[in-house]
Coordinates of C-alpha atoms in Angstrom, one line a residue:
X1 CA -15.0 23.4 -12.5
X2 CA -12.1 22.9 -10.6
X3 CA -9.9 26.0 -9.8
X4 CA -6.2 26.0 -10.9
X5 CA -4.0 28.6 -9.2
X6 CA -0.9 29.9 -11.4
X7 CA 1.8 32.1 -10.8
X8 CA 2.0 33.9 -7.6
X9 CA -0.8 31.7 -5.9
X10 CA 0.7 28.6 -7.2
X11 CA 3.7 29.6 -5.1
X12 CA 1.8 30.6 -2.2
X13 CA 0.1 27.3 -2.2
X14 CA 3.0 25.1 -2.7
X15 CA 6.5 26.5 -3.2
X16 CA 8.7 27.8 -5.9
X17 CA 11.6 26.7 -8.1
X18 CA 15.1 28.1 -7.0
X19 CA 18.4 27.7 -9.0
X20 CA 21.0 26.6 -6.9
X21 CA 24.6 27.3 -6.5
X22 CA 25.8 24.8 -9.2
X23 CA 23.1 25.6 -11.8
X24 CA 20.1 23.3 -11.3
X25 CA 16.7 24.6 -10.1
X26 CA 15.1 22.7 -7.1
X27 CA 11.5 22.8 -6.0
X28 CA 11.4 24.6 -2.5
X29 CA 8.1 23.8 -0.7
X30 CA 6.2 27.0 0.7
X31 CA 4.2 27.4 3.8
X32 CA 2.4 24.1 4.7
X33 CA -0.3 23.3 4.7
X34 CA -1.3 25.1 1.8
X35 CA -2.9 28.6 2.1
X36 CA -5.7 29.5 1.4
X37 CA -6.5 25.7 2.3
X38 CA -8.2 23.0 0.2
X39 CA -11.5 24.7 -0.9
X40 CA -14.3 22.3 0.0
X41 CA -17.0 23.4 -2.6
X42 CA -20.1 21.2 -3.2
X43 CA -18.4 18.8 -5.8
X44 CA -15.4 18.1 -3.5
X45 CA -17.6 17.5 -0.6
X46 CA -20.1 15.3 -2.4
X47 CA -16.8 13.4 -3.3
X48 CA -15.6 13.3 0.2
X49 CA -18.8 12.0 1.5
X50 CA -18.8 9.0 -1.3
X51 CA -15.3 8.3 0.0
X52 CA -16.1 8.3 3.8
X53 CA -19.1 6.0 3.1
X54 CA -17.3 3.5 1.1
X55 CA -14.5 3.6 3.6
X56 CA -16.9 2.7 6.6
X57 CA -18.6 -0.1 4.5
X58 CA -15.3 -1.5 3.9
X59 CA -14.1 -1.4 7.5
X60 CA -17.7 -3.0 8.6
X61 CA -17.3 -5.6 6.0
X62 CA -14.1 -7.0 7.7
X63 CA -16.1 -7.5 11.0
X64 CA -18.4 -10.1 9.1
X65 CA -15.8 -12.2 7.8
X66 CA -15.2 -15.2 10.1
X67 CA -11.7 -14.8 11.7
X68 CA -10.5 -11.5 9.6
X69 CA -7.2 -12.0 10.2
X70 CA -7.0 -15.1 8.1
X71 CA -8.0 -13.0 5.2
X72 CA -5.9 -9.9 5.9
X73 CA -2.4 -11.5 5.4
X74 CA -3.4 -12.1 1.6
X75 CA -4.7 -8.5 1.5
X76 CA -1.6 -7.3 2.6
X77 CA 0.5 -9.1 0.0
X78 CA -1.7 -7.7 -2.5
X79 CA -1.1 -4.1 -1.3
X80 CA 2.6 -4.9 -1.3
X81 CA 2.6 -6.4 -4.8
X82 CA 0.6 -3.5 -6.3
X83 CA 2.7 -1.2 -4.6
X84 CA 6.0 -2.8 -5.7
X85 CA 4.8 -3.2 -9.1
X86 CA 4.5 1.0 -9.3
X87 CA 8.1 0.9 -9.0
X88 CA 8.7 -1.7 -11.7
X89 CA 8.7 -4.8 -9.5
X90 CA 8.0 -7.7 -12.1
X91 CA 6.7 -10.4 -9.3
X92 CA 3.4 -12.0 -9.6
X93 CA 0.6 -12.7 -7.0
X94 CA 1.5 -16.4 -7.6
X95 CA 5.5 -15.6 -6.9
X96 CA 4.4 -13.7 -3.6
X97 CA 1.8 -16.6 -2.3
X98 CA 4.3 -19.2 -3.1
X99 CA 5.4 -21.3 -0.2
X100 CA 8.9 -20.6 -1.3
X101 CA 8.3 -16.9 -1.0
X102 CA 11.0 -15.2 1.0
X103 CA 13.7 -12.4 0.2
X104 CA 16.5 -14.4 -1.1
X105 CA 13.8 -16.1 -3.5
X106 CA 14.4 -13.3 -6.1
X107 CA 15.0 -10.0 -5.9
X108 CA 11.5 -8.7 -7.0
X109 CA 9.8 -11.1 -4.3
X110 CA 12.3 -9.6 -1.8
X111 CA 11.0 -6.1 -2.4
X112 CA 7.2 -7.4 -2.0
X113 CA 8.1 -9.5 1.4
X114 CA 10.0 -6.4 2.9
X115 CA 6.8 -4.3 2.0
X116 CA 4.8 -6.8 4.0
X117 CA 7.6 -6.6 6.8
X118 CA 7.3 -3.0 7.0
X119 CA 3.7 -2.7 6.7
X120 CA 3.2 -5.1 9.7
X121 CA 5.7 -3.4 11.7
X122 CA 4.3 0.0 11.3
X123 CA 0.9 -1.2 12.3
X124 CA 2.5 -2.9 15.5
X125 CA 4.4 0.2 16.2
X126 CA 1.6 2.6 16.0
X127 CA 0.1 0.8 19.1
X128 CA 2.9 2.4 21.1
X129 CA 4.4 5.4 19.2
X130 CA 2.1 7.9 17.2
X131 CA 2.9 8.2 13.5
X132 CA 6.0 10.7 13.3
X133 CA 9.1 11.4 11.5
X134 CA 11.1 8.9 13.8
X135 CA 8.5 5.8 13.2
X136 CA 8.8 7.2 9.3
X137 CA 12.6 6.4 9.7
X138 CA 12.0 3.2 11.3
X139 CA 9.4 2.1 8.6
X140 CA 11.9 2.9 6.0
X141 CA 14.6 1.0 7.5
X142 CA 12.5 -1.9 7.6
X143 CA 11.7 -1.5 3.9
X144 CA 14.9 -1.1 2.2
X145 CA 17.1 -3.4 4.7
X146 CA 18.8 -6.1 2.5
X147 CA 17.2 -5.0 -0.5
X148 CA 16.9 -2.5 -3.4
X149 CA 18.2 1.0 -2.0
X150 CA 19.8 -0.8 0.9
X151 CA 23.0 1.0 0.3
X152 CA 21.3 4.2 0.5
X153 CA 21.2 5.0 4.2
X154 CA 18.1 3.2 5.2
X155 CA 16.3 4.9 8.1
X156 CA 18.0 8.0 7.4
X157 CA 16.8 11.2 5.7
X158 CA 19.2 12.4 2.8
X159 CA 21.9 14.9 2.9
X160 CA 22.3 14.9 -0.9
X161 CA 20.3 16.2 -3.6
X162 CA 18.2 13.6 -5.3
X163 CA 15.9 13.8 -8.5
X164 CA 13.2 12.2 -10.2
X165 CA 13.4 11.2 -13.8
X166 CA 13.7 8.5 -16.7
X167 CA 15.8 5.8 -15.9
X168 CA 19.7 6.6 -16.1
X169 CA 18.8 10.5 -16.5
X170 CA 21.0 13.0 -14.4
X171 CA 20.1 16.0 -12.5
X172 CA 20.0 18.3 -15.6
X173 CA 17.4 16.3 -17.4
X174 CA 15.2 15.5 -14.2
X175 CA 11.4 15.5 -14.5
X176 CA 11.4 16.9 -10.9
X177 CA 14.0 18.1 -8.3
X178 CA 12.9 17.9 -4.7
X179 CA 14.0 20.5 -2.1
X180 CA 17.8 20.6 -1.0
X181 CA 18.4 19.0 2.3
X182 CA 18.6 22.2 4.1
X183 CA 15.1 23.1 2.9
X184 CA 14.0 19.4 3.0
X185 CA 14.5 19.7 6.6
X186 CA 12.2 22.4 7.2
X187 CA 9.7 21.2 5.3
X188 CA 9.7 17.6 7.1
X189 CA 9.2 20.0 10.1
X190 CA 6.1 21.5 9.0
X191 CA 4.7 18.3 7.5
X192 CA 4.9 16.4 11.1
X193 CA 3.3 19.5 12.8
X194 CA 0.5 19.2 10.5
X195 CA 0.0 15.8 10.7
X196 CA 0.2 15.5 14.6
X197 CA -1.3 19.4 15.4
X198 CA -2.2 20.5 12.4
X199 CA -5.5 22.6 11.5
X200 CA -8.7 20.5 11.7
X201 CA -9.8 19.0 8.5
X202 CA -11.7 16.0 7.1
X203 CA -9.1 13.0 7.7
X204 CA -9.3 11.8 4.1
X205 CA -8.6 15.5 3.0
X206 CA -5.7 15.9 5.3
X207 CA -4.4 12.1 4.1
X208 CA -4.4 13.6 0.4
X209 CA -2.6 16.5 1.3
X210 CA 0.2 14.7 3.6
X211 CA 0.6 12.0 0.9
X212 CA 1.3 14.6 -1.9
X213 CA 3.4 16.8 0.3
X214 CA 5.5 13.7 1.3
X215 CA 6.0 12.7 -2.1
X216 CA 7.2 16.3 -3.0
X217 CA 9.7 16.5 0.0
X218 CA 11.1 13.2 -1.2
X219 CA 13.1 12.7 2.1
X220 CA 14.8 9.4 1.4
X221 CA 17.4 8.6 -1.5
X222 CA 15.4 5.6 -2.3
X223 CA 11.7 4.1 -1.4
X224 CA 9.9 7.5 -1.4
X225 CA 7.0 6.1 -3.4
X226 CA 6.7 3.1 -1.3
X227 CA 6.7 4.7 2.0
X228 CA 4.5 7.3 1.0
X229 CA 1.8 4.6 0.0
X230 CA 2.4 3.0 3.4
X231 CA 1.5 6.2 5.0
X232 CA -1.8 6.2 3.8
X233 CA -2.6 2.9 5.6
X234 CA -0.9 4.1 8.8
X235 CA -2.7 7.2 9.0
X236 CA -6.1 5.8 8.2
X237 CA -5.2 3.2 10.8
X238 CA -4.3 5.6 13.3
X239 CA -7.4 7.9 13.0
X240 CA -9.7 4.9 13.5
X241 CA -11.0 5.1 9.8
X242 CA -9.8 1.6 8.8
X243 CA -9.4 -1.1 11.7
X244 CA -7.5 -3.7 9.2
X245 CA -5.4 -2.8 6.3
X246 CA -7.6 -4.2 3.5
X247 CA -8.0 -1.2 1.4
X248 CA -5.3 -1.2 -1.5
X249 CA -5.2 2.2 -2.7
X250 CA -1.9 1.3 -5.0
X251 CA -4.3 -0.6 -7.1
X252 CA -6.0 2.9 -8.0
X253 CA -2.3 4.3 -8.3
X254 CA -1.2 1.8 -10.6
X255 CA -4.5 1.9 -12.9
X256 CA -4.4 5.5 -13.4
X257 CA 0.0 5.8 -13.0
X258 CA 0.2 8.7 -15.8
X259 CA -2.8 10.7 -13.9
X260 CA -1.2 10.1 -10.6
X261 CA 2.1 11.5 -11.3
X262 CA 0.5 14.5 -13.4
X263 CA -1.9 15.6 -10.5
X264 CA 1.1 15.7 -8.0
X265 CA 2.9 18.0 -10.4
X266 CA 0.1 19.8 -10.9
X267 CA 0.1 20.5 -7.2
X268 CA 3.8 21.8 -7.0
X269 CA 3.3 23.8 -10.3
X270 CA -0.1 25.3 -10.1
X271 CA -1.3 24.9 -6.6
X272 CA -3.9 22.2 -7.9
X273 CA -4.8 20.9 -4.5
X274 CA -8.5 20.5 -5.3
X275 CA -7.9 18.4 -8.3
X276 CA -5.3 16.4 -6.5
X277 CA -7.8 15.8 -3.4
X278 CA -10.5 14.7 -5.8
X279 CA -8.4 12.2 -7.5
X280 CA -7.4 10.9 -4.3
X281 CA -11.1 10.9 -2.9
X282 CA -12.5 9.0 -6.2
X283 CA -9.5 6.4 -5.6
X284 CA -10.7 5.7 -2.1
X285 CA -13.9 5.3 -3.1
X286 CA -13.4 2.8 -6.1
X287 CA -10.8 0.8 -4.0
X288 CA -12.9 0.6 -0.8
X289 CA -15.8 -0.7 -3.0
X290 CA -14.0 -3.1 -4.8
X291 CA -12.3 -4.4 -1.6
X292 CA -15.6 -4.7 0.2
X293 CA -17.1 -6.4 -3.0
X294 CA -13.9 -8.9 -2.7
X295 CA -14.5 -9.3 1.0
X296 CA -18.2 -10.6 0.4
X297 CA -17.2 -12.8 -2.4
X298 CA -14.5 -14.2 0.0
X299 CA -17.2 -14.8 2.4
X300 CA -19.5 -16.7 0.0
X301 CA -16.7 -18.6 -1.3
X302 CA -15.8 -20.1 2.0
X303 CA -19.5 -20.7 3.0
X304 CA -19.9 -22.7 -0.6
X305 CA -16.5 -24.4 0.3
X306 CA -17.1 -25.4 4.0
X307 CA -20.2 -27.2 2.8
X308 CA -18.3 -29.3 0.3
X309 CA -15.3 -29.8 2.5
X310 CA -17.9 -31.1 5.5
X311 CA -19.4 -33.6 2.9
X312 CA -16.4 -34.6 1.2
X313 CA -13.5 -34.7 3.6
X314 CA -12.9 -37.6 5.7
X315 CA -11.3 -35.7 8.5
X316 CA -12.5 -33.4 10.9
X317 CA -9.9 -31.0 10.4
X318 CA -11.3 -30.2 6.9
X319 CA -12.6 -27.0 8.0
X320 CA -9.7 -26.0 10.0
X321 CA -7.7 -26.6 6.6
X322 CA -10.1 -24.5 4.7
X323 CA -9.6 -21.4 7.0
X324 CA -5.7 -21.9 6.7
X325 CA -6.2 -21.8 3.1
X326 CA -7.4 -18.2 3.1
X327 CA -4.3 -17.0 4.6
X328 CA -1.8 -19.2 2.6
X329 CA -3.7 -20.3 -0.7
X330 CA -0.7 -22.1 -2.0
X331 CA 0.7 -24.8 0.1
X332 CA 2.6 -28.0 0.8
X333 CA 1.7 -31.3 2.7
X334 CA 4.4 -30.1 5.3
X335 CA 2.8 -26.8 5.5
X336 CA -0.5 -28.5 6.3
X337 CA 1.0 -30.8 8.9
X338 CA 2.4 -27.6 10.7
X339 CA -0.7 -25.2 10.4
X340 CA -3.5 -28.0 11.2
X341 CA -1.3 -29.8 13.7
X342 CA -1.7 -33.4 12.3
X343 CA 0.5 -36.1 11.3
X344 CA 2.2 -36.4 8.2
X345 CA -0.2 -39.0 6.7
X346 CA -3.4 -37.1 8.2
X347 CA -2.1 -33.8 6.7
X348 CA -1.5 -35.9 3.0
X349 CA -4.9 -37.6 3.4
X350 CA -6.6 -34.0 3.9
X351 CA -4.8 -32.4 0.8
X352 CA -6.0 -35.4 -1.1
X353 CA -9.4 -35.0 -0.2
X354 CA -9.8 -31.3 -0.9
X355 CA -8.0 -31.7 -4.4
X356 CA -10.6 -34.7 -5.0
X357 CA -13.6 -32.3 -4.6
X358 CA -11.9 -29.7 -6.5
X359 CA -11.2 -27.1 -3.9
X360 CA -7.1 -27.8 -4.2
X361 CA -5.1 -28.3 -7.3
X362 CA -1.7 -29.6 -7.6
X363 CA 0.5 -27.4 -9.8
X364 CA 3.9 -28.8 -9.7
X365 CA 3.3 -32.0 -11.7
X366 CA 6.0 -33.8 -9.3
X367 CA 5.7 -36.7 -7.2
X368 CA 7.7 -34.8 -4.6
X369 CA 7.7 -31.3 -3.2
X370 CA 4.3 -30.9 -4.5
X371 CA 2.3 -27.7 -4.3
X372 CA -1.5 -27.1 -4.0
X373 CA -3.1 -24.1 -5.0
X374 CA -6.6 -23.0 -3.9
X375 CA -7.7 -21.9 -7.3
X376 CA -11.0 -19.9 -6.6
X377 CA -9.6 -17.8 -3.8
X378 CA -6.5 -17.0 -6.0
X379 CA -8.7 -15.7 -8.8
X380 CA -10.5 -13.4 -6.4
X381 CA -7.1 -11.9 -5.1
X382 CA -5.7 -11.9 -8.5
X383 CA -8.1 -9.4 -10.0
X384 CA -6.3 -6.0 -10.7
X385 CA -2.7 -7.4 -10.4

């Protein structure tokens, strides 16, 4: 049975709603991290153990993949797509993996492309700059620059009140009103201190608490959900729990979207931190197990198709092209020429051979500008999107 903390206890663990001068009520966070701290009772400890073990197996599975970086880019784009879909983006995995995918292709594709850019940028910056409010602002700037929310001060914490509610709803009909700017600044300071030097806690529990508090503070005018989900990847990477970004927790949040928002709101209104942490840990377990299974399925697919390529491809560059397809499963002859570093006739011959043995499939029906798709790999990636 999970504890719920109502009334005074809820206010002590999260905060309280305060009426503002213009009449609306905004949520003002209490001391952070929550007091009393998250109670690690037996069932929560068991959930934590399962999540840590699943994450460890996932991290280890990446090491058995041949050239793991070839696969990571597709995993990253899947996470970007899922996170953007939570915000209403209608792009498909095929849209995102298309050779023509670029921010100018469409607004929705642009959202995903910018998410990928922000994720890669953040991971590179972590090598020199530990996760901090400064880095959070930098990541936000990369995420919003030139896209949806680009007019809402990318890279800057808000100076005005924002709110969460149905599309078109005003402040008076908001589902949740985050803290006013002056209260927000104080809450962000406490959030950063806990992240950097806060009381010791299991990393996955700490990650769950930090994510929930970030979404409650809602420090930007736009992009809070996407930044908050990016932070999960950055925290796990910084703490050494995940060497490569192949855990797409956005899949769990998308599949359990209503519960995700309900659990966050229960933290604010009831101090229900334990229930939120359990939900988060269950998500880590399920998605890590799914990602590890996908990694193994990818390895098996590569081993099977490598045999087919060696038997059915006339060029010795066939295996090299196959590996490239795990990074770019939708490809043109011109792109093959660039990736494999061969002449255009050789690239054309390579594609023809892989199409002949059923690894590539032409999907445009044209005689020019043809695009070929690695269907077997795309099917593995598409699960859950």
